[in-house]
XYZ file of C-alpha atoms in Angstrom:
709
model
C 83.927 73.846 23.999
C 85.123 70.485 22.659
C 88.309 70.502 21.021
C 88.014 73.968 20.594
C 85.076 73.618 18.132
C 81.324 75.014 19.977
C 79.245 72.517 20.953
C 75.257 73.803 21.955
C 73.423 72.980 25.376
C 71.560 70.109 25.301
C 67.975 70.680 26.929
C 67.057 69.449 30.081
C 64.626 66.702 30.612
C 62.624 69.132 33.030
C 62.667 71.472 30.720
C 61.479 69.590 28.187
C 58.859 68.558 29.901
C 57.482 72.325 30.417
C 57.790 72.819 26.543
C 54.908 70.432 26.132
C 52.796 72.000 28.823
C 53.581 75.245 27.423
C 53.539 75.124 23.757
C 53.077 71.457 22.137
C 50.202 70.992 23.691
C 48.558 74.329 23.329
C 46.820 76.671 20.288
C 47.246 80.113 19.769
C 44.393 81.791 18.572
C 44.060 81.959 14.815
C 42.650 83.878 11.649
C 39.634 83.305 10.050
C 40.263 82.416 5.971
C 36.744 81.964 5.774
C 36.128 85.602 6.890
C 37.756 86.954 3.814
C 35.815 89.026 1.298
C 37.174 90.273 -1.973
C 35.239 93.288 -3.785
C 38.572 94.153 -6.125
C 40.887 91.798 -7.406
C 43.951 92.451 -9.132
C 44.974 90.324 -12.360
C 49.216 90.479 -12.857
C 48.379 88.925 -16.534
C 46.224 92.020 -17.532
C 48.400 94.491 -14.981
C 44.398 95.779 -14.242
C 41.859 95.766 -11.284
C 38.501 94.883 -11.565
C 35.421 95.403 -8.879
C 32.343 93.272 -7.603
C 29.084 95.260 -8.197
C 28.146 93.660 -4.318
C 28.682 96.776 -2.269
C 25.904 99.601 -2.602
C 29.107 102.722 -2.138
C 32.840 101.985 -1.949
C 35.547 103.926 0.190
C 38.956 103.667 -0.712
C 41.824 104.468 1.951
C 44.936 105.782 0.756
C 47.769 107.422 2.459
C 47.525 111.124 2.621
C 51.305 112.227 1.326
C 50.870 115.482 3.578
C 51.137 113.693 6.709
C 50.890 109.668 6.696
C 47.284 109.276 7.514
C 44.689 107.049 5.806
C 42.554 109.523 3.670
C 39.391 108.388 2.053
C 36.993 108.759 -1.255
C 33.479 107.481 -1.825
C 32.579 105.896 -4.577
C 28.943 105.695 -5.332
C 29.353 102.422 -7.659
C 31.990 99.771 -8.702
C 32.504 101.557 -11.645
C 33.495 104.370 -10.410
C 36.292 102.497 -7.388
C 37.859 100.521 -10.497
C 38.212 103.437 -12.554
C 40.102 104.971 -9.780
C 42.058 102.227 -8.489
C 43.248 101.317 -11.685
C 44.518 104.958 -12.832
C 46.835 104.995 -9.719
C 48.071 101.653 -10.852
C 48.955 103.245 -13.727
C 50.553 105.999 -12.217
C 52.058 104.845 -9.451
C 50.359 107.504 -6.715
C 50.083 104.827 -4.040
C 52.138 103.062 -1.236
C 51.904 99.645 -2.307
C 47.852 99.053 -1.254
C 44.267 100.757 -1.218
C 41.781 100.346 1.768
C 38.618 98.960 0.179
C 35.162 99.731 2.532
C 32.175 98.188 1.061
C 29.213 99.555 2.353
C 25.613 97.612 2.072
C 22.908 100.123 2.753
C 24.747 102.976 5.279
C 26.627 100.205 7.252
C 30.276 99.173 6.378
C 30.129 95.497 5.545
C 33.867 95.151 5.508
C 37.079 96.221 4.511
C 39.633 95.019 2.218
C 43.712 95.712 1.994
C 44.118 95.551 -1.486
C 47.491 95.444 -2.434
C 49.077 96.978 -5.467
C 52.493 96.187 -7.082
C 54.794 99.543 -6.616
C 55.640 101.522 -10.077
C 59.597 100.791 -10.541
C 61.912 103.753 -11.550
C 64.518 102.265 -13.833
C 67.856 103.166 -12.569
C 71.209 102.297 -14.073
C 73.172 99.723 -12.559
C 76.654 99.940 -12.683
C 77.458 96.192 -14.707
C 75.912 95.074 -17.769
C 74.529 91.716 -15.872
C 72.079 92.738 -12.748
C 73.441 92.258 -9.969
C 72.566 89.392 -7.072
C 69.274 90.921 -5.145
C 69.072 90.461 -1.064
C 65.578 89.403 0.199
C 65.814 89.809 3.662
C 62.834 88.564 6.385
C 63.595 89.366 9.608
C 61.445 87.348 12.232
C 61.437 89.087 15.847
C 62.085 87.311 19.325
C 61.995 83.435 17.698
C 64.942 81.532 18.634
C 66.404 78.806 16.629
C 65.307 75.727 19.291
C 61.192 77.602 19.107
C 61.331 77.753 15.094
C 61.925 74.509 14.713
C 59.432 72.822 17.636
C 56.782 75.494 16.474
C 57.090 75.548 12.871
C 57.012 72.204 11.773
C 55.487 72.602 7.806
C 58.466 75.573 7.404
C 61.191 73.460 8.870
C 59.865 70.714 6.336
C 59.271 73.476 3.415
C 63.708 74.205 4.531
C 64.051 70.590 4.149
C 62.206 69.871 0.731
C 65.074 71.987 -0.580
C 67.952 70.752 -2.447
C 71.073 70.888 -0.028
C 73.013 73.149 -2.179
C 70.149 75.393 -2.403
C 70.266 76.137 1.857
C 73.013 76.678 4.206
C 71.521 76.783 7.819
C 74.280 78.458 10.119
C 73.361 76.520 13.242
C 75.511 78.211 15.697
C 74.650 82.331 15.826
C 75.225 84.240 18.560
C 72.970 87.376 19.887
C 75.200 90.312 20.090
C 72.246 90.969 22.919
C 68.308 90.341 23.405
C 67.021 93.305 22.113
C 66.268 94.031 18.370
C 67.813 97.049 18.390
C 71.285 96.047 18.594
C 71.254 92.792 16.873
C 69.856 95.385 13.624
C 72.115 98.159 14.567
C 75.436 94.711 13.765
C 73.916 93.444 10.758
C 73.015 96.779 8.825
C 75.690 99.349 10.358
C 78.572 97.303 11.566
C 78.308 99.077 14.587
C 78.414 97.864 18.231
C 78.100 100.191 21.687
C 80.285 98.239 24.413
C 80.020 101.679 26.613
C 76.478 102.259 27.108
C 75.665 103.440 30.206
C 72.987 100.429 31.740
C 71.250 102.777 34.269
C 70.679 105.412 31.281
C 66.940 106.660 31.047
C 66.236 106.311 27.519
C 62.867 107.253 25.630
C 64.760 106.892 22.584
C 68.283 104.623 21.091
C 71.542 106.425 22.183
C 71.901 107.045 18.308
C 69.680 106.031 15.280
C 70.187 102.807 13.477
C 72.639 103.164 10.664
C 70.848 101.646 8.129
C 72.347 103.758 5.548
C 76.004 101.816 5.892
C 74.753 98.754 4.247
C 70.953 100.740 2.344
C 73.825 103.081 1.392
C 76.450 100.671 -0.005
C 74.102 99.248 -2.139
C 72.017 102.461 -3.449
C 75.377 103.722 -4.928
C 75.438 100.447 -6.852
C 71.831 101.245 -8.922
C 69.918 99.071 -6.105
C 66.927 100.054 -4.746
C 65.875 99.584 -0.983
C 62.524 98.340 0.870
C 62.169 98.275 4.236
C 58.647 96.638 5.483
C 57.658 95.803 9.520
C 53.949 95.129 10.967
C 54.058 98.137 13.388
C 52.684 101.708 13.260
C 54.799 105.011 12.572
C 52.305 107.217 14.596
C 53.068 104.985 17.939
C 56.447 104.565 19.863
C 57.722 101.509 18.911
C 59.793 100.118 15.025
C 61.547 102.242 12.584
C 60.274 105.926 13.581
C 61.540 105.571 16.385
C 65.381 103.305 15.850
C 65.935 106.533 13.406
C 65.365 108.943 15.942
C 62.467 110.869 14.554
C 59.173 110.424 17.125
C 58.350 113.517 18.360
C 54.320 112.995 19.403
C 54.154 116.645 20.222
C 54.206 117.598 16.975
C 51.505 117.879 14.756
C 51.016 114.932 12.834
C 51.952 116.750 9.842
C 55.472 117.834 11.043
C 55.886 114.405 12.706
C 55.820 112.548 9.323
C 58.001 114.892 7.581
C 60.583 114.426 10.014
C 59.997 110.782 9.636
C 60.447 111.136 5.692
C 63.679 112.856 6.689
C 65.297 110.486 8.173
C 64.263 107.789 5.868
C 66.006 109.110 3.774
C 69.143 109.911 5.050
C 68.830 105.746 6.285
C 68.739 105.828 2.809
C 65.397 104.019 3.333
C 63.582 104.430 -0.315
C 60.676 103.089 0.328
C 58.433 101.671 3.175
C 54.973 101.201 0.719
C 53.010 98.870 3.274
C 53.767 99.751 6.471
C 51.973 102.362 6.129
C 48.959 99.705 6.595
C 49.999 98.797 9.849
C 48.009 101.862 11.738
C 44.879 101.293 10.417
C 45.547 97.319 10.552
C 46.232 97.744 14.299
C 43.190 100.496 14.735
C 40.988 97.746 13.873
C 42.002 95.784 16.284
C 41.957 98.331 19.102
C 45.987 98.408 19.280
C 48.644 100.911 18.822
C 51.081 97.916 18.722
C 51.193 93.996 17.761
C 52.731 93.105 20.973
C 51.495 90.926 23.940
C 47.945 92.485 23.864
C 46.769 90.936 20.795
C 46.425 87.627 20.946
C 46.815 87.413 16.066
C 47.179 90.312 14.595
C 44.220 89.229 11.804
C 42.961 91.492 8.929
C 39.821 90.287 6.797
C 39.898 87.117 7.908
C 44.304 86.840 6.673
C 47.021 87.078 9.121
C 49.405 90.180 9.057
C 52.532 88.682 7.940
C 50.742 87.120 4.550
C 50.100 90.520 3.622
C 53.274 91.285 3.549
C 55.286 88.178 2.309
C 52.682 88.669 -0.853
C 53.659 92.178 -0.815
C 56.979 91.084 -1.415
C 56.007 88.977 -3.881
C 54.409 91.512 -5.925
C 57.442 93.921 -5.270
C 59.997 91.350 -6.557
C 57.986 90.705 -9.545
C 57.702 94.433 -10.304
C 61.719 94.624 -10.017
C 62.511 91.311 -12.166
C 60.356 92.459 -14.630
C 62.406 95.823 -15.172
C 66.033 93.920 -14.484
C 66.632 95.782 -11.221
C 68.221 95.114 -8.214
C 67.345 95.461 -4.393
C 67.545 94.462 -0.826
C 64.594 94.596 0.504
C 64.422 93.950 4.456
C 60.821 92.581 6.410
C 60.606 92.691 10.042
C 57.699 90.152 11.131
C 56.753 90.721 15.012
C 53.961 88.142 15.173
C 56.651 85.534 17.459
C 56.980 88.681 19.829
C 54.626 87.319 22.610
C 55.176 86.275 26.018
C 53.114 82.738 25.281
C 55.644 81.396 22.865
C 52.398 80.255 21.123
C 51.552 83.195 18.534
C 55.160 81.781 16.155
C 52.815 79.087 15.238
C 50.664 81.079 13.291
C 53.637 81.666 11.021
C 53.362 78.027 9.903
C 50.980 78.847 7.697
C 52.769 81.389 5.423
C 55.706 81.009 5.995
C 56.676 77.204 4.009
C 55.050 79.681 0.838
C 57.236 82.057 1.374
C 60.893 78.945 1.696
C 59.340 77.464 -1.628
C 59.031 80.472 -3.481
C 62.065 81.828 -2.371
C 64.198 79.067 -4.444
C 62.518 80.706 -7.579
C 63.867 83.789 -7.351
C 66.994 83.147 -10.249
C 68.566 86.427 -8.975
C 68.383 86.840 -5.415
C 69.734 85.460 -2.622
C 67.513 84.718 0.383
C 68.170 85.443 4.299
C 65.444 84.328 6.997
C 66.596 85.151 10.029
C 66.202 86.161 14.192
C 67.487 88.102 15.952
C 66.925 86.334 19.366
C 64.333 84.261 21.575
C 61.308 85.287 23.796
C 61.986 87.292 26.693
C 59.291 86.437 28.858
C 56.916 84.130 30.224
C 57.087 81.209 31.832
C 60.099 79.262 29.930
C 62.516 81.617 29.586
C 61.859 82.784 33.345
C 61.694 79.343 35.372
C 64.066 77.311 33.463
C 67.844 77.924 32.755
C 67.298 76.310 29.222
C 65.226 79.261 28.298
C 67.661 81.743 29.377
C 69.983 80.146 27.085
C 68.269 80.091 24.342
C 67.382 82.940 24.285
C 70.956 84.468 22.528
C 70.604 81.166 20.278
C 68.732 82.807 17.219
C 68.712 80.885 13.348
C 69.873 82.424 9.573
C 68.749 80.029 6.921
C 69.852 81.399 3.749
C 68.107 80.277 0.409
C 70.750 80.126 -2.389
C 69.043 78.745 -6.032
C 70.949 77.883 -8.735
C 71.999 80.995 -10.729
C 72.676 82.450 -7.658
C 75.376 79.380 -6.828
C 76.586 79.497 -10.071
C 77.196 83.585 -10.041
C 78.821 82.933 -6.465
C 81.114 80.363 -7.819
C 82.296 77.519 -6.137
C 85.084 79.223 -3.406
C 81.874 81.092 -1.884
C 79.682 78.313 -1.993
C 82.403 76.038 0.048
C 82.807 78.706 2.619
C 79.493 79.144 3.490
C 79.002 75.608 3.974
C 82.065 75.140 6.125
C 80.811 77.791 8.193
C 77.404 76.104 8.559
C 79.124 74.556 12.356
C 81.341 77.835 12.950
C 80.094 80.284 15.726
C 79.167 82.865 13.578
C 77.527 86.386 14.566
C 75.568 88.897 12.906
C 78.573 91.151 12.684
C 79.907 88.466 10.141
C 76.536 88.547 8.564
C 77.572 92.529 7.816
C 80.667 91.994 6.001
C 79.007 89.153 4.217
C 76.359 91.959 2.491
C 78.556 94.595 2.563
C 81.368 92.944 0.091
C 78.836 92.076 -2.389
C 78.310 95.890 -3.137
C 82.054 97.600 -1.667
C 84.904 95.663 -3.651
C 87.666 97.139 -1.132
C 85.301 96.687 2.560
C 87.723 97.338 5.650
C 87.503 95.898 8.954
C 88.344 98.681 11.521
C 90.619 97.479 14.594
C 87.662 97.621 16.724
C 86.309 94.695 15.318
C 90.161 92.598 14.743
C 89.355 91.369 18.188
C 85.938 88.885 16.801
C 88.284 87.392 14.489
C 86.401 88.824 11.634
C 86.891 88.710 7.637
C 86.764 91.396 5.031
C 84.303 89.029 3.019
C 82.616 87.768 5.834
C 81.212 84.192 5.766
C 82.302 84.292 2.735
C 85.328 82.932 3.768
C 86.203 80.692 6.349
C 85.693 81.649 10.266
C 87.887 80.693 12.693
C 86.971 76.741 13.379
C 88.187 77.214 17.446
C 86.141 80.335 17.553
C 84.862 80.572 20.946
C 82.164 83.145 22.774
C 85.291 85.927 23.999
C 85.354 86.329 20.013
C 82.021 87.343 18.560
C 80.624 90.221 19.965
C 77.858 89.981 22.984
C 76.823 93.331 24.708
C 75.844 92.391 28.164
C 74.042 90.766 29.676
C 74.459 87.745 27.743
C 75.095 83.638 28.057
C 77.402 82.037 25.152
C 74.907 79.256 22.935
C 78.526 77.144 23.736
C 78.773 74.399 26.284
C 81.842 74.827 28.632
C 82.294 78.779 28.020
C 80.428 79.258 31.519
C 81.357 77.873 34.003
C 78.022 76.541 36.191
C 78.749 77.207 39.925
C 76.625 76.027 43.105
C 74.201 77.450 44.777
C 75.167 78.228 48.249
C 75.083 80.928 51.198
C 78.800 81.745 49.985
C 77.138 83.955 46.559
C 74.641 85.849 48.644
C 76.853 89.022 49.846
C 77.327 88.896 45.704
C 73.527 88.607 45.371
C 73.010 90.748 47.833
C 75.771 93.705 46.708
C 73.791 93.261 42.792
C 70.611 94.043 43.984
C 71.601 97.187 46.441
C 73.452 98.835 43.007
C 70.294 99.132 41.366
C 68.315 99.862 44.708
C 70.597 103.386 45.020
C 70.279 103.712 41.099
C 66.817 103.795 41.674
C 66.837 105.735 43.855
C 68.879 108.500 42.592
C 66.587 108.852 39.089
C 63.661 109.138 41.534
C 65.585 111.803 43.384
C 66.975 113.429 40.356
C 62.995 113.063 38.695
C 61.073 114.336 41.891
C 63.394 116.836 43.311
C 60.651 118.134 46.280
C 59.746 114.693 47.669
C 61.437 114.033 50.994
C 61.193 110.478 49.931
C 64.548 107.693 48.768
C 61.560 105.978 46.764
C 58.254 106.802 44.916
C 55.960 104.684 43.688
C 59.087 102.458 41.927
C 59.425 100.806 45.256
C 62.996 99.523 46.694
C 63.334 95.637 45.798
C 64.587 93.274 48.663
C 65.846 89.963 47.399
C 64.521 86.472 48.099
C 66.635 84.289 46.309
C 69.333 83.870 43.319
C 70.248 80.796 41.086
C 71.928 79.790 37.773
C 75.025 81.207 38.820
C 77.796 80.645 35.796
C 81.760 82.298 35.677
C 83.919 83.295 33.076
C 87.437 83.449 33.842
C 88.403 86.305 31.387
C 92.176 86.422 32.216
C 94.238 85.146 35.039
C 93.332 87.995 36.879
C 89.557 88.725 37.086
C 86.380 86.921 36.071
C 82.710 87.728 35.267
C 79.808 86.675 37.279
C 75.890 86.473 36.252
C 73.530 85.161 37.967
C 69.556 85.413 38.439
C 68.267 87.530 40.836
C 65.255 87.500 42.474
C 63.113 90.077 44.344
C 59.978 91.847 45.436
C 58.781 95.038 47.273
C 56.982 95.793 50.275
C 53.900 96.624 48.943
C 53.914 94.010 45.960
C 54.337 89.939 46.868
C 55.628 89.581 42.525
C 58.180 87.650 42.170
C 60.831 89.812 39.560
C 63.948 88.465 38.292
C 67.266 90.145 37.073
C 69.911 88.564 35.658
C 73.510 90.808 36.566
C 76.537 90.613 35.636
C 79.666 91.014 37.974
C 83.239 91.658 37.104
C 85.531 90.388 40.404
C 89.571 91.767 39.665
C 91.581 89.746 41.633
C 94.844 92.074 41.108
C 95.669 94.468 43.831
C 92.228 95.283 45.688
C 90.248 92.508 44.947
C 87.715 94.828 43.357
C 83.915 93.881 42.662
C 81.363 95.768 40.427
C 78.036 95.427 38.706
C 78.927 95.451 35.199
C 75.447 95.324 33.370
C 71.875 94.060 34.045
C 68.552 93.433 32.305
C 65.247 92.461 33.757
C 63.917 89.105 33.028
C 59.848 89.341 33.916
C 57.811 91.454 31.834
C 57.801 95.205 33.209
C 55.690 96.870 30.368
C 52.833 96.522 32.589
C 54.126 99.399 35.075
C 54.825 101.825 33.111
C 51.121 103.154 34.265
C 52.838 104.147 37.275
C 56.530 104.322 36.969
C 57.782 107.956 38.516
C 59.323 110.528 36.723
C 62.682 110.064 35.565
C 63.236 105.913 36.594
C 64.237 103.749 33.969
C 61.607 101.252 33.306
C 63.312 98.431 33.574
C 64.014 99.238 37.419
C 61.077 99.702 38.161
C 57.918 97.415 40.641
C 55.162 100.059 41.348
C 52.244 100.312 42.520
C 48.937 103.639 42.857
C 49.869 102.994 46.706
C 53.026 105.024 47.793
C 55.753 102.852 50.064
C 57.359 104.349 53.325
C 59.239 107.833 52.978
C 62.189 105.773 53.848
C 61.949 102.222 53.864
C 65.209 101.209 55.774
C 64.422 98.211 57.599
C 64.024 95.292 55.223
C 65.231 91.030 55.163
C 67.119 90.542 51.889
C 68.458 87.237 51.055
C 67.361 85.864 54.664
C 69.863 88.695 56.041
C 67.961 91.474 58.189
C 68.696 95.113 58.019
C 70.863 96.853 61.012
C 69.992 100.679 61.460
C 72.299 102.869 63.606
C 73.006 106.662 63.259
C 76.804 107.547 61.719
C 78.373 109.272 64.381
C 77.162 112.257 65.962
C 75.469 112.688 62.827
C 71.636 113.571 62.909
C 71.151 113.286 59.446
C 73.131 110.109 58.156
C 71.615 106.387 58.970
C 73.851 103.304 58.235
C 72.001 100.719 56.683
C 74.552 97.828 56.980
C 72.838 93.507 56.331
C 75.560 91.116 57.695
C 75.808 87.785 55.494
C 77.750 84.740 56.741
C 80.311 85.657 54.122
C 79.684 88.987 53.525
C 78.841 92.285 54.264
C 76.484 95.231 52.627
C 76.501 98.495 54.362
C 74.238 101.823 52.675
C 73.910 105.369 53.798
C 70.611 106.969 53.996
C 70.309 110.987 54.206
C 67.912 111.719 55.867
C 67.752 115.839 55.820
C 68.108 118.607 52.844
C 71.613 118.865 52.787
C 74.002 117.323 50.797
C 76.699 115.721 52.767
C 80.374 113.561 52.170
C 81.240 110.166 53.509
C 84.899 109.150 53.606
C 85.604 104.979 53.481
C 88.371 103.370 54.638
C 88.249 100.166 54.170
C 90.335 97.173 55.240
C 90.720 93.413 55.851
C 92.025 90.243 55.025
C 90.487 87.502 51.973
C 88.304 90.332 51.155
C 86.987 91.502 48.166
C 85.464 94.911 47.911
C 84.093 98.043 46.096
C 86.594 100.285 45.729
C 84.693 103.736 46.624
C 87.029 106.054 49.102
C 84.213 108.609 49.556
C 80.431 108.948 48.792
C 78.241 112.205 48.230
C 75.277 111.702 49.542
C 72.529 113.794 48.290
C 69.110 115.059 50.178
C 66.815 112.007 51.044
C 68.423 109.519 48.885
C 70.079 105.913 49.982
C 73.876 104.881 48.549
C 75.678 102.116 48.928
C 78.784 102.568 51.122
C 80.392 99.752 50.357
C 80.265 95.860 50.490
C 83.243 93.215 51.591
C 83.124 89.415 50.734
C 85.049 86.816 51.333
C 87.547 85.919 48.709
C 88.397 82.212 49.537
C 85.785 79.982 51.211
C 89.110 77.928 53.105
C 90.130 80.632 55.116
C 88.922 83.380 57.601
C 87.809 86.327 56.592
C 87.439 89.440 58.417
C 87.245 93.074 57.761
C 87.333 96.993 59.500
C 85.718 99.689 58.363
C 86.048 103.710 59.610
C 82.787 105.944 58.365
C 83.327 109.870 59.110
C 81.045 112.228 57.687
C 83.222 115.174 55.897
C 80.084 117.741 55.328
């Protein structure tokens, strides 16, 4: 922060060299446009489809309304296929697309994805003048810096717009480096600071409340469209985020469940999203993430189909003078290599230029966070900081600027270099259709306006005044004070990793109660190193400490990185606790061997089992010392002494639950605050940590442990 203003971080010279090596001199796999073949085509001018007589027979695939799968019908010639498609075009009995298979002899030659414009139901709007429409394109996992380095033609397209047509919010702070929380803030204005970081969630804790924003727009006569390049039959995307996913049900029941969830969320159409299952299946994939080098279909990039469909949708709405809010989420940039985003540069410039010609539409191009995986975020502090700095570009055509008026436009432009968040954007969009939006008390701490970015946000706003779910880094210089890596922080790193191990052991024991082991396939983590330590003084009596902890296991010599957030409260008892954590290295590869009941984000596993009770280990260069607890035949102490602190765990070797009472005394000491620990059968628990508070003074401690059952 400089004079109370947010100044973004500068990229280091080492990071720039790595960026060149990883991104600028490498190319992703590309689609091959020369392979594109078209047998049927739509003529928008005459609103008709014509098909060439180049195939011996045709099959047309449409979404079956009974179960959401693709249903195929065969036609013996082009005339019959053409007549069928034109009937679809006239009656609107389609989902915005049809697959057309072309057969020569008995072999399928190619499949075309034919886009069909929607038949628009005319609604009464709340005013004589057609309200402004909203067009949102959301690029998942693409930071502002990565957008600018990987998409030069798109940057040129934005720069080619009149200055009055483009608003560029240069200081956007991500809510979290995960899509769900950012979309929840954008659509629902909802933030959950109470969520247990150690919870095992197959589904989100609650659905995306799209109905907050979409519902407000529909009540004003708007149409709503949600597009995504994910398969509704698989485990990702809207079906999961609306809590409609249940893979155990028959397909027809799953489809009805999904349709009901869409209705509750006020999502009127998902149209081309439903083509994603067949497109991904053609690539032998269930989702477009890391294993797919590029999503191509019939020689064209998947995103091109979606952007072309948006053009058809917007045109159909304009022809009927109907307002809409459309949302398209692309996952092309969600890729561990960081290279696949370059493919967007072949289709995005055309979309950007066309957005300026949507005379009654406000277009928002944005992302949620940067790329979470790969060498750049794993190996550099710059990559870790970039993760929380997305982009928001707003394209405002002349007619829209005139309708908004000078006061709103001045506020938008003035906010371009102020710290903003998706919560601000939520109120910005909500206030266009809600004449009296209300900011609840829990949002007042973030200094948001009822009109969002249509009003000036505070010039001196800091990261303490925007919503950040931990773990999180502030995008402004100086908010987090970097600390030098020293042995003084080793016990804090050890404590954080010990807490993760404790949770891992407890989750395994709950899910595998018949086992006599503390850990299963997901092995105990052993600390090797810690780095990038920083501190934020939240108030005089407390501080937030962030660090990156490196760990391995006994069986796998693979360096795993965890981002941990510690809170230290200096009042009275000088207490330390682990607030939150996240995994920086990829953990999806361990899904095949994760133990029942264990959070995948905690798991480093192999099909080989670890020792029944892996007590002895060296963590952060501190060896573990084992000792029985008094006369107990069941309880074993495991302690690690550092120059500036000590960690002590307890392991129960028996089937009976035990309780250990703790009395800890000392001076110049930070410690955990628990007074007694319940030790479950065969589980490993943290007893206490005691750490030197001030390096300048002598530290000592005394501990009294007593088993009471």
